[in-house]
Structures are given as C-alpha cells and as structure tokens.
PDB file of C-alpha atoms in Angstrom:
ATOM      1  CA  UNK A 285       3.762  22.942  70.668  1.00 59.00           C
ATOM      2  CA  UNK A 286       5.976  24.395  67.934  1.00 66.00           C
ATOM      3  CA  UNK A 287       8.370  21.458  67.731  1.00 77.00           C
ATOM      4  CA  UNK A 288       5.742  18.928  66.485  1.00 79.00           C
ATOM      5  CA  UNK A 289       4.515  21.525  63.988  1.00 78.00           C
ATOM      6  CA  UNK A 290       8.052  22.128  62.723  1.00 83.00           C
ATOM      7  CA  UNK A 291       8.588  18.379  62.416  1.00 86.00           C
ATOM      8  CA  UNK A 292       5.443  18.031  60.291  1.00 86.00           C
ATOM      9  CA  UNK A 293       6.604  20.919  58.061  1.00 87.00           C
ATOM     10  CA  UNK A 294      10.012  19.248  57.599  1.00 88.00           C
ATOM     11  CA  UNK A 295       8.333  15.922  56.690  1.00 89.00           C
ATOM     12  CA  UNK A 296       6.076  17.622  54.110  1.00 89.00           C
ATOM     13  CA  UNK A 297       9.034  19.461  52.564  1.00 89.00           C
ATOM     14  CA  UNK A 298      11.082  16.243  52.541  1.00 89.00           C
ATOM     15  CA  UNK A 299       8.164  14.494  50.796  1.00 88.00           C
ATOM     16  CA  UNK A 300       8.115  17.288  48.202  1.00 88.00           C
ATOM     17  CA  UNK A 301      11.876  17.089  47.647  1.00 88.00           C
ATOM     18  CA  UNK A 302      11.580  13.364  46.990  1.00 87.00           C
ATOM     19  CA  UNK A 303      10.234  14.369  43.577  1.00 82.00           C
ATOM     20  CA  UNK A 304       8.794  11.740  41.231  1.00 78.00           C
ATOM     21  CA  UNK A 305       9.257   8.973  43.798  1.00 81.00           C
ATOM     22  CA  UNK A 306       6.731  10.640  46.123  1.00 78.00           C
ATOM     23  CA  UNK A 307       4.446  12.016  43.395  1.00 80.00           C
ATOM     24  CA  UNK A 308       3.457   8.755  41.719  1.00 84.00           C
ATOM     25  CA  UNK A 309      -0.217   9.410  42.510  1.00 84.00           C
ATOM     26  CA  UNK A 310      -1.688  11.521  39.674  1.00 85.00           C
ATOM     27  CA  UNK A 311      -3.870  13.637  41.963  1.00 86.00           C
ATOM     28  CA  UNK A 312      -0.937  14.455  44.243  1.00 84.00           C
ATOM     29  CA  UNK A 313       1.240  15.245  41.227  1.00 85.00           C
ATOM     30  CA  UNK A 314      -1.446  17.526  39.753  1.00 88.00           C
ATOM     31  CA  UNK A 315      -1.880  19.314  43.095  1.00 87.00           C
ATOM     32  CA  UNK A 316       1.879  19.900  43.484  1.00 87.00           C
ATOM     33  CA  UNK A 317       2.152  21.170  39.903  1.00 88.00           C
ATOM     34  CA  UNK A 318      -0.740  23.543  40.529  1.00 90.00           C
ATOM     35  CA  UNK A 319       0.928  24.862  43.687  1.00 90.00           C
ATOM     36  CA  UNK A 320       4.282  25.258  41.908  1.00 90.00           C
ATOM     37  CA  UNK A 321       2.754  27.154  38.968  1.00 90.00           C
ATOM     38  CA  UNK A 322       0.605  29.331  41.226  1.00 90.00           C
ATOM     39  CA  UNK A 323       3.487  30.305  43.471  1.00 89.00           C
ATOM     40  CA  UNK A 324       5.759  30.812  40.459  1.00 89.00           C
ATOM     41  CA  UNK A 325       3.344  33.390  38.988  1.00 89.00           C
ATOM     42  CA  UNK A 326       2.897  35.037  42.391  1.00 88.00           C
ATOM     43  CA  UNK A 327       6.668  35.256  43.004  1.00 86.00           C
ATOM     44  CA  UNK A 328       7.213  36.679  39.520  1.00 87.00           C
ATOM     45  CA  UNK A 329       4.771  39.522  40.225  1.00 84.00           C
ATOM     46  CA  UNK A 330       6.041  40.063  43.771  1.00 83.00           C
ATOM     47  CA  UNK A 331       9.716  40.420  42.825  1.00 83.00           C
ATOM     48  CA  UNK A 332       8.820  43.123  40.284  1.00 81.00           C
ATOM     49  CA  UNK A 333       6.490  44.972  42.648  1.00 77.00           C
ATOM     50  CA  UNK A 334       7.066  48.700  43.133  1.00 79.00           C
ATOM     51  CA  UNK A 335       7.497  49.603  46.789  1.00 76.00           C
ATOM     52  CA  UNK A 336       5.543  52.875  46.601  1.00 78.00           C
ATOM     53  CA  UNK A 337       2.558  51.262  44.879  1.00 78.00           C
ATOM     54  CA  UNK A 338       2.663  48.405  47.388  1.00 79.00           C
ATOM     55  CA  UNK A 339       2.651  50.866  50.287  1.00 81.00           C
ATOM     56  CA  UNK A 340      -0.433  52.595  48.908  1.00 79.00           C
ATOM     57  CA  UNK A 341      -2.092  49.182  48.576  1.00 79.00           C
ATOM     58  CA  UNK A 342      -1.127  48.418  52.165  1.00 81.00           C
ATOM     59  CA  UNK A 343      -2.660  51.718  53.307  1.00 83.00           C
ATOM     60  CA  UNK A 344      -5.965  50.678  51.724  1.00 84.00           C
ATOM     61  CA  UNK A 345      -5.733  47.349  53.560  1.00 83.00           C
ATOM     62  CA  UNK A 346      -5.168  49.279  56.798  1.00 87.00           C
ATOM     63  CA  UNK A 347      -8.311  51.284  56.071  1.00 86.00           C
ATOM     64  CA  UNK A 348     -10.415  48.177  55.446  1.00 86.00           C
ATOM     65  CA  UNK A 349      -9.100  46.543  58.637  1.00 86.00           C
ATOM     66  CA  UNK A 350      -9.932  49.650  60.680  1.00 86.00           C
ATOM     67  CA  UNK A 351     -13.479  49.875  59.319  1.00 87.00           C
ATOM     68  CA  UNK A 352     -14.056  46.129  59.720  1.00 85.00           C
ATOM     69  CA  UNK A 353     -12.755  46.020  63.309  1.00 82.00           C
ATOM     70  CA  UNK A 354     -14.922  48.927  64.449  1.00 82.00           C
ATOM     71  CA  UNK A 355     -18.012  47.564  62.681  1.00 82.00           C
ATOM     72  CA  UNK A 356     -17.365  44.122  64.165  1.00 79.00           C
ATOM     73  CA  UNK A 357     -17.079  45.629  67.646  1.00 76.00           C
ATOM     74  CA  UNK A 358     -20.390  47.468  67.194  1.00 77.00           C
ATOM     75  CA  UNK A 359     -22.191  44.369  65.880  1.00 76.00           C
ATOM     76  CA  UNK A 360     -20.846  42.124  68.632  1.00 72.00           C
ATOM     77  CA  UNK A 361     -21.703  44.646  71.347  1.00 72.00           C
ATOM     78  CA  UNK A 362     -25.218  45.068  69.951  1.00 70.00           C
ATOM     79  CA  UNK A 363     -26.228  41.480  69.248  1.00 69.00           C
ATOM     80  CA  UNK A 364     -23.821  39.110  70.987  1.00 66.00           C
ATOM     81  CA  UNK A 365     -22.170  40.962  73.814  1.00 65.00           C
ATOM     82  CA  UNK A 366     -18.483  41.734  74.020  1.00 61.00           C
ATOM     83  CA  UNK A 367     -16.329  41.613  77.113  1.00 67.00           C
ATOM     84  CA  UNK A 368     -13.942  44.421  77.909  1.00 70.00           C
ATOM     85  CA  UNK A 369     -10.820  42.462  76.948  1.00 73.00           C
ATOM     86  CA  UNK A 370     -12.059  41.622  73.436  1.00 70.00           C
ATOM     87  CA  UNK A 371     -13.375  45.147  72.955  1.00 70.00           C
ATOM     88  CA  UNK A 372      -9.980  46.564  73.893  1.00 74.00           C
ATOM     89  CA  UNK A 373      -8.323  44.146  71.445  1.00 77.00           C
ATOM     90  CA  UNK A 374     -10.584  45.188  68.548  1.00 76.00           C
ATOM     91  CA  UNK A 375     -10.158  48.855  69.447  1.00 78.00           C
ATOM     92  CA  UNK A 376      -6.376  48.424  69.461  1.00 83.00           C
ATOM     93  CA  UNK A 377      -6.497  46.831  66.008  1.00 85.00           C
ATOM     94  CA  UNK A 378      -8.723  49.633  64.700  1.00 83.00           C
ATOM     95  CA  UNK A 379      -6.604  52.442  66.138  1.00 84.00           C
ATOM     96  CA  UNK A 380      -3.367  50.781  64.997  1.00 85.00           C
ATOM     97  CA  UNK A 381      -4.769  50.388  61.467  1.00 87.00           C
ATOM     98  CA  UNK A 382      -5.823  54.045  61.371  1.00 86.00           C
ATOM     99  CA  UNK A 383      -2.352  55.117  62.508  1.00 84.00           C
ATOM    100  CA  UNK A 384      -0.776  52.854  59.880  1.00 86.00           C
ATOM    101  CA  UNK A 385      -3.043  54.277  57.148  1.00 86.00           C
ATOM    102  CA  UNK A 386      -2.372  57.868  58.185  1.00 82.00           C
ATOM    103  CA  UNK A 387       1.398  57.379  58.551  1.00 85.00           C
ATOM    104  CA  UNK A 388       1.696  56.112  54.963  1.00 84.00           C
ATOM    105  CA  UNK A 389      -0.540  58.876  53.657  1.00 81.00           C
ATOM    106  CA  UNK A 390       1.359  61.538  55.610  1.00 81.00           C
ATOM    107  CA  UNK A 391       4.820  60.287  54.627  1.00 80.00           C
ATOM    108  CA  UNK A 392       4.207  59.569  50.931  1.00 79.00           C
ATOM    109  CA  UNK A 393       1.598  62.225  50.179  1.00 77.00           C
ATOM    110  CA  UNK A 394       2.834  64.837  52.617  1.00 73.00           C
ATOM    111  CA  UNK A 395       2.240  67.889  50.423  1.00 75.00           C
ATOM    112  CA  UNK A 396      -1.303  66.842  49.514  1.00 75.00           C
ATOM    113  CA  UNK A 397      -2.165  65.886  53.094  1.00 71.00           C
ATOM    114  CA  UNK A 398      -0.631  69.089  54.474  1.00 72.00           C
ATOM    115  CA  UNK A 399      -2.638  71.156  51.995  1.00 74.00           C
ATOM    116  CA  UNK A 400      -5.875  69.450  53.028  1.00 71.00           C
ATOM    117  CA  UNK A 401      -5.345  70.227  56.716  1.00 73.00           C
ATOM    118  CA  UNK A 402      -3.351  73.413  56.150  1.00 73.00           C
ATOM    119  CA  UNK A 403      -6.423  75.373  55.064  1.00 73.00           C
ATOM    120  CA  UNK A 404      -8.263  74.508  58.277  1.00 75.00           C
ATOM    121  CA  UNK A 405      -5.199  75.280  60.384  1.00 78.00           C
ATOM    122  CA  UNK A 406      -4.682  78.622  58.639  1.00 81.00           C
ATOM    123  CA  UNK A 407      -8.316  79.527  59.213  1.00 79.00           C
ATOM    124  CA  UNK A 408      -8.030  78.794  62.933  1.00 80.00           C
ATOM    125  CA  UNK A 409      -4.770  80.729  63.211  1.00 82.00           C
ATOM    126  CA  UNK A 410      -5.969  83.785  61.301  1.00 84.00           C
ATOM    127  CA  UNK A 411      -9.539  83.667  62.655  1.00 82.00           C
ATOM    128  CA  UNK A 412      -8.816  85.384  66.023  1.00 81.00           C
ATOM    129  CA  UNK A 413      -6.831  88.142  64.322  1.00 82.00           C
ATOM    130  CA  UNK A 414      -9.667  88.707  61.862  1.00 84.00           C
ATOM    131  CA  UNK A 415     -12.165  88.723  64.752  1.00 82.00           C
ATOM    132  CA  UNK A 416     -10.045  91.352  66.515  1.00 80.00           C
ATOM    133  CA  UNK A 417     -10.112  93.559  63.424  1.00 82.00           C
ATOM    134  CA  UNK A 418     -13.898  93.203  63.156  1.00 79.00           C
ATOM    135  CA  UNK A 419     -14.302  94.028  66.853  1.00 75.00           C
ATOM    136  CA  UNK A 420     -12.250  97.175  66.382  1.00 78.00           C
ATOM    137  CA  UNK A 421     -14.225  98.281  63.338  1.00 81.00           C
ATOM    138  CA  UNK A 422     -17.731  97.150  64.338  1.00 76.00           C
ATOM    139  CA  UNK A 423     -17.375  97.389  68.146  1.00 76.00           C
ATOM    140  CA  UNK A 424     -18.400  93.727  68.582  1.00 75.00           C
ATOM    141  CA  UNK A 425     -17.280  91.636  71.609  1.00 74.00           C
ATOM    142  CA  UNK A 426     -16.098  88.432  69.867  1.00 71.00           C
ATOM    143  CA  UNK A 427     -12.479  88.541  71.045  1.00 74.00           C
ATOM    144  CA  UNK A 428     -13.524  89.242  74.641  1.00 73.00           C
ATOM    145  CA  UNK A 429     -15.855  86.229  74.558  1.00 70.00           C
ATOM    146  CA  UNK A 430     -13.255  83.635  73.557  1.00 69.00           C
ATOM    147  CA  UNK A 431     -10.582  85.393  75.659  1.00 69.00           C
ATOM    148  CA  UNK A 432     -12.628  84.437  78.733  1.00 68.00           C
ATOM    149  CA  UNK A 433     -11.663  80.804  78.100  1.00 66.00           C
ATOM    150  CA  UNK A 434      -7.976  81.658  78.515  1.00 67.00           C
ATOM    151  CA  UNK A 435      -8.638  83.749  81.621  1.00 64.00           C
ATOM    152  CA  UNK A 436     -10.169  80.703  83.315  1.00 65.00           C
ATOM    153  CA  UNK A 437      -7.477  78.307  82.177  1.00 62.00           C
ATOM    154  CA  UNK A 438      -5.363  77.146  85.165  1.00 63.00           C
ATOM    155  CA  UNK A 439      -1.644  77.860  84.860  1.00 56.00           C
ATOM    156  CA  UNK A 440       1.257  76.401  86.913  1.00 58.00           C
ATOM    157  CA  UNK A 441       2.995  78.347  89.693  1.00 57.00           C
ATOM    158  CA  UNK A 442      -0.186  80.387  90.297  1.00 60.00           C
ATOM    159  CA  UNK A 443       0.385  82.422  87.163  1.00 62.00           C
ATOM    160  CA  UNK A 444      -2.520  84.379  85.727  1.00 64.00           C
ATOM    161  CA  UNK A 445      -3.331  85.310  82.155  1.00 61.00           C
ATOM    162  CA  UNK A 446      -3.165  89.112  81.843  1.00 65.00           C
ATOM    163  CA  UNK A 447      -6.483  90.748  80.953  1.00 68.00           C
ATOM    164  CA  UNK A 448      -6.176  92.590  77.675  1.00 68.00           C
ATOM    165  CA  UNK A 449      -8.539  95.221  76.331  1.00 71.00           C
ATOM    166  CA  UNK A 450      -7.372  95.869  72.779  1.00 75.00           C
ATOM    167  CA  UNK A 451      -9.145  93.390  70.418  1.00 79.00           C
ATOM    168  CA  UNK A 452      -6.225  93.415  67.966  1.00 82.00           C
ATOM    169  CA  UNK A 453      -3.792  92.467  70.743  1.00 79.00           C
ATOM    170  CA  UNK A 454      -6.153  89.744  71.971  1.00 78.00           C
ATOM    171  CA  UNK A 455      -6.606  88.390  68.447  1.00 80.00           C
ATOM    172  CA  UNK A 456      -2.857  88.453  67.770  1.00 85.00           C
ATOM    173  CA  UNK A 457      -2.051  86.679  71.050  1.00 82.00           C
ATOM    174  CA  UNK A 458      -4.692  84.026  70.398  1.00 81.00           C
ATOM    175  CA  UNK A 459      -3.419  83.502  66.847  1.00 85.00           C
ATOM    176  CA  UNK A 460       0.117  83.006  68.172  1.00 87.00           C
ATOM    177  CA  UNK A 461      -1.150  80.428  70.691  1.00 83.00           C
ATOM    178  CA  UNK A 462      -2.983  78.526  67.949  1.00 84.00           C
ATOM    179  CA  UNK A 463       0.099  78.703  65.686  1.00 88.00           C
ATOM    180  CA  UNK A 464       2.250  77.292  68.499  1.00 90.00           C
ATOM    181  CA  UNK A 465      -0.098  74.349  69.089  1.00 87.00           C
ATOM    182  CA  UNK A 466      -0.352  73.571  65.365  1.00 86.00           C
ATOM    183  CA  UNK A 467       3.450  73.694  65.133  1.00 87.00           C
ATOM    184  CA  UNK A 468       3.756  71.209  68.002  1.00 89.00           C
ATOM    185  CA  UNK A 469       1.064  69.036  66.372  1.00 84.00           C
ATOM    186  CA  UNK A 470       3.008  69.086  63.077  1.00 84.00           C
ATOM    187  CA  UNK A 471       6.242  67.962  64.756  1.00 87.00           C
ATOM    188  CA  UNK A 472       4.486  65.250  66.776  1.00 86.00           C
ATOM    189  CA  UNK A 473       2.814  63.971  63.616  1.00 82.00           C
ATOM    190  CA  UNK A 474       6.208  63.496  62.002  1.00 85.00           C
ATOM    191  CA  UNK A 475       7.609  61.815  65.128  1.00 87.00           C
ATOM    192  CA  UNK A 476       4.715  59.322  65.115  1.00 84.00           C
ATOM    193  CA  UNK A 477       4.283  58.898  61.347  1.00 83.00           C
ATOM    194  CA  UNK A 478       7.914  58.195  60.413  1.00 84.00           C
ATOM    195  CA  UNK A 479       8.431  55.093  62.643  1.00 87.00           C
ATOM    196  CA  UNK A 480       5.027  53.676  61.666  1.00 84.00           C
ATOM    197  CA  UNK A 481       5.703  54.296  57.987  1.00 84.00           C
ATOM    198  CA  UNK A 482       9.090  52.573  58.400  1.00 85.00           C
ATOM    199  CA  UNK A 483       7.352  49.508  59.882  1.00 85.00           C
ATOM    200  CA  UNK A 484       4.869  49.491  56.986  1.00 83.00           C
ATOM    201  CA  UNK A 485       7.707  49.816  54.470  1.00 83.00           C
ATOM    202  CA  UNK A 486       9.470  46.874  56.136  1.00 84.00           C
ATOM    203  CA  UNK A 487       6.274  44.811  55.881  1.00 81.00           C
ATOM    204  CA  UNK A 488       6.188  45.519  52.135  1.00 80.00           C
ATOM    205  CA  UNK A 489       9.923  45.422  51.466  1.00 83.00           C
ATOM    206  CA  UNK A 490      10.741  42.122  53.205  1.00 84.00           C
ATOM    207  CA  UNK A 491       8.499  39.904  50.996  1.00 85.00           C
ATOM    208  CA  UNK A 492       9.813  41.678  47.879  1.00 85.00           C
ATOM    209  CA  UNK A 493      13.432  41.069  48.944  1.00 86.00           C
ATOM    210  CA  UNK A 494      12.654  37.414  49.697  1.00 87.00           C
ATOM    211  CA  UNK A 495      10.916  37.017  46.326  1.00 88.00           C
ATOM    212  CA  UNK A 496      13.956  38.439  44.534  1.00 88.00           C
ATOM    213  CA  UNK A 497      16.267  36.218  46.571  1.00 88.00           C
ATOM    214  CA  UNK A 498      14.224  33.113  45.735  1.00 89.00           C
ATOM    215  CA  UNK A 499      14.182  34.082  42.052  1.00 88.00           C
ATOM    216  CA  UNK A 500      17.958  34.544  42.003  1.00 89.00           C
ATOM    217  CA  UNK A 501      18.563  31.130  43.625  1.00 88.00           C
ATOM    218  CA  UNK A 502      15.863  29.087  41.852  1.00 88.00           C
ATOM    219  CA  UNK A 503      14.651  31.083  38.826  1.00 88.00           C
ATOM    220  CA  UNK A 504      13.133  28.086  36.969  1.00 88.00           C
ATOM    221  CA  UNK A 505      11.055  26.766  39.888  1.00 89.00           C
ATOM    222  CA  UNK A 506      10.652  29.414  42.652  1.00 90.00           C
ATOM    223  CA  UNK A 507       8.599  27.081  44.871  1.00 90.00           C
ATOM    224  CA  UNK A 508      11.722  24.980  45.465  1.00 91.00           C
ATOM    225  CA  UNK A 509      13.478  28.101  46.736  1.00 91.00           C
ATOM    226  CA  UNK A 510      10.545  28.832  49.050  1.00 91.00           C
ATOM    227  CA  UNK A 511      10.647  25.330  50.538  1.00 91.00           C
ATOM    228  CA  UNK A 512      14.421  25.630  50.988  1.00 92.00           C
ATOM    229  CA  UNK A 513      13.946  28.932  52.843  1.00 90.00           C
ATOM    230  CA  UNK A 514      11.157  27.539  55.055  1.00 90.00           C
ATOM    231  CA  UNK A 515      13.143  24.379  55.800  1.00 91.00           C
ATOM    232  CA  UNK A 516      16.208  26.430  56.808  1.00 91.00           C
ATOM    233  CA  UNK A 517      14.200  28.718  59.101  1.00 89.00           C
ATOM    234  CA  UNK A 518      12.296  25.831  60.715  1.00 89.00           C
ATOM    235  CA  UNK A 519      15.475  23.799  61.244  1.00 89.00           C
ATOM    236  CA  UNK A 520      17.413  26.666  62.819  1.00 88.00           C
ATOM    237  CA  UNK A 521      14.429  27.637  64.989  1.00 87.00           C
ATOM    238  CA  UNK A 522      14.059  24.031  66.172  1.00 84.00           C
ATOM    239  CA  UNK A 523      17.590  24.176  67.588  1.00 81.00           C
ATOM    240  CA  UNK A 524      16.425  26.716  70.189  1.00 79.00           C
ATOM    241  CA  UNK A 525      13.298  24.818  71.278  1.00 68.00           C
TER     242      UNK A 525
END
C-alpha cells in the first residue's frame, strides 16, 4: 500500500525538479509558484518561532481537541449512535488532549498553576485542624463525625484505626493524612506531566529544527529543500518495504 504511494510522491517531486521543462503550462507554473511562495513564507515564520510561545499555542490546540472530541461523542451518542469501540477512541483522544494541555500548563506555568490549586489544598489540610479547635472551644462534634470515615476504612493485616477522643489530636492526624496525599499527588503530577510535556516539546521543536535546516540548505527557495527532504525519507523508507 505504501510503496505505490511513495512511487507517486517520487514522480511528483521528479516532475517538480524538472523545472521549466515540466512547467510549460501557465496554470501549472502559476500553481507551483503559489505553492513555493506560500511555503517560503510559512518556513520563514516557522524557523523563527519561539518554542515557549509555540508550546502555549499547542496547549490551546489540545484544549480545542478535547472539547471537540467530547462534544462529538455526545452528539453521536444522542443522534446517531456510537459503538463502544468508537466511543473509547474518542474518549482516549479527549483524555490524552486534556493530559497534554495540563502537562504544558503545569510545566511552563508551574508557579501560577500551583498557586491556583495550592489554596484549595491548604484549605483541606488546615480545615480538620481548624475544626478540632472549634470543637474544643464550642464543644461541637465535627471532628468525631468525619473521623468515623477513617474508623470504617479497611486496613491491611487486620489493623484498626485507633479511636481518638481529643478533637485537636483528631484534627492534627487528619491534616497530616491530607498533607501526605497531596504530597503524593504533587509528585505523581510531576512524574506524569514531565514526559508528556517532553513529547509536546518534541512535537513543536522538530518542525522548527527542520525549518531551520531547510533554510540553511536552500535559503532562496525553501520548497526545494522540503522536496529534497521528502524525497530522501521516501526513498530510504522504500528500501525497507
């Protein structure tokens, strides 16, 4: 399947390299000139692109893809019907796009993102301790109420959560548990975000590197450099088919 396609690509590129001999038709010549000028302008902008700005643009694309995939899944399920395989495919695209968007945001705007979620995390961590202080002062049963959740939580090796009476101790213990889970969540976020952000950076960086390479080889007519690159890749790939 690929070999005929590669052959057609090589023929088209060979036709283009023939130059004036193959472009005697005015319409074909005008079309080729339009393609050359359009790609030349595009390559000029791409080679000067800033990686950080491009990553932020890519994160917005991730967001649009995620929204579109989920909306498409809803519309198809509602009006057309969607089998489980296609639904799983759209869900995978949506979730992957969300992870890509969040990984770029977390890696490049870490301080801002951490501040946005840090306030909520701090409230959850300090909330039990504050509730314990209120229980001690106002004789309310808030800490005992949410401590019941931990008493019923199954532990390995038949361990049991000790029943505590002092609201300050209960609040402090609960705050430490929440702090531990948020710490684990923070580390896991880095472990997931860094590889995904690296993939996104590669997606942005590779075209920029290629654009700069093409400009360095064929600065006057970048489209020639593009065809040379495509022809080389197609030819080498064809050797393994």
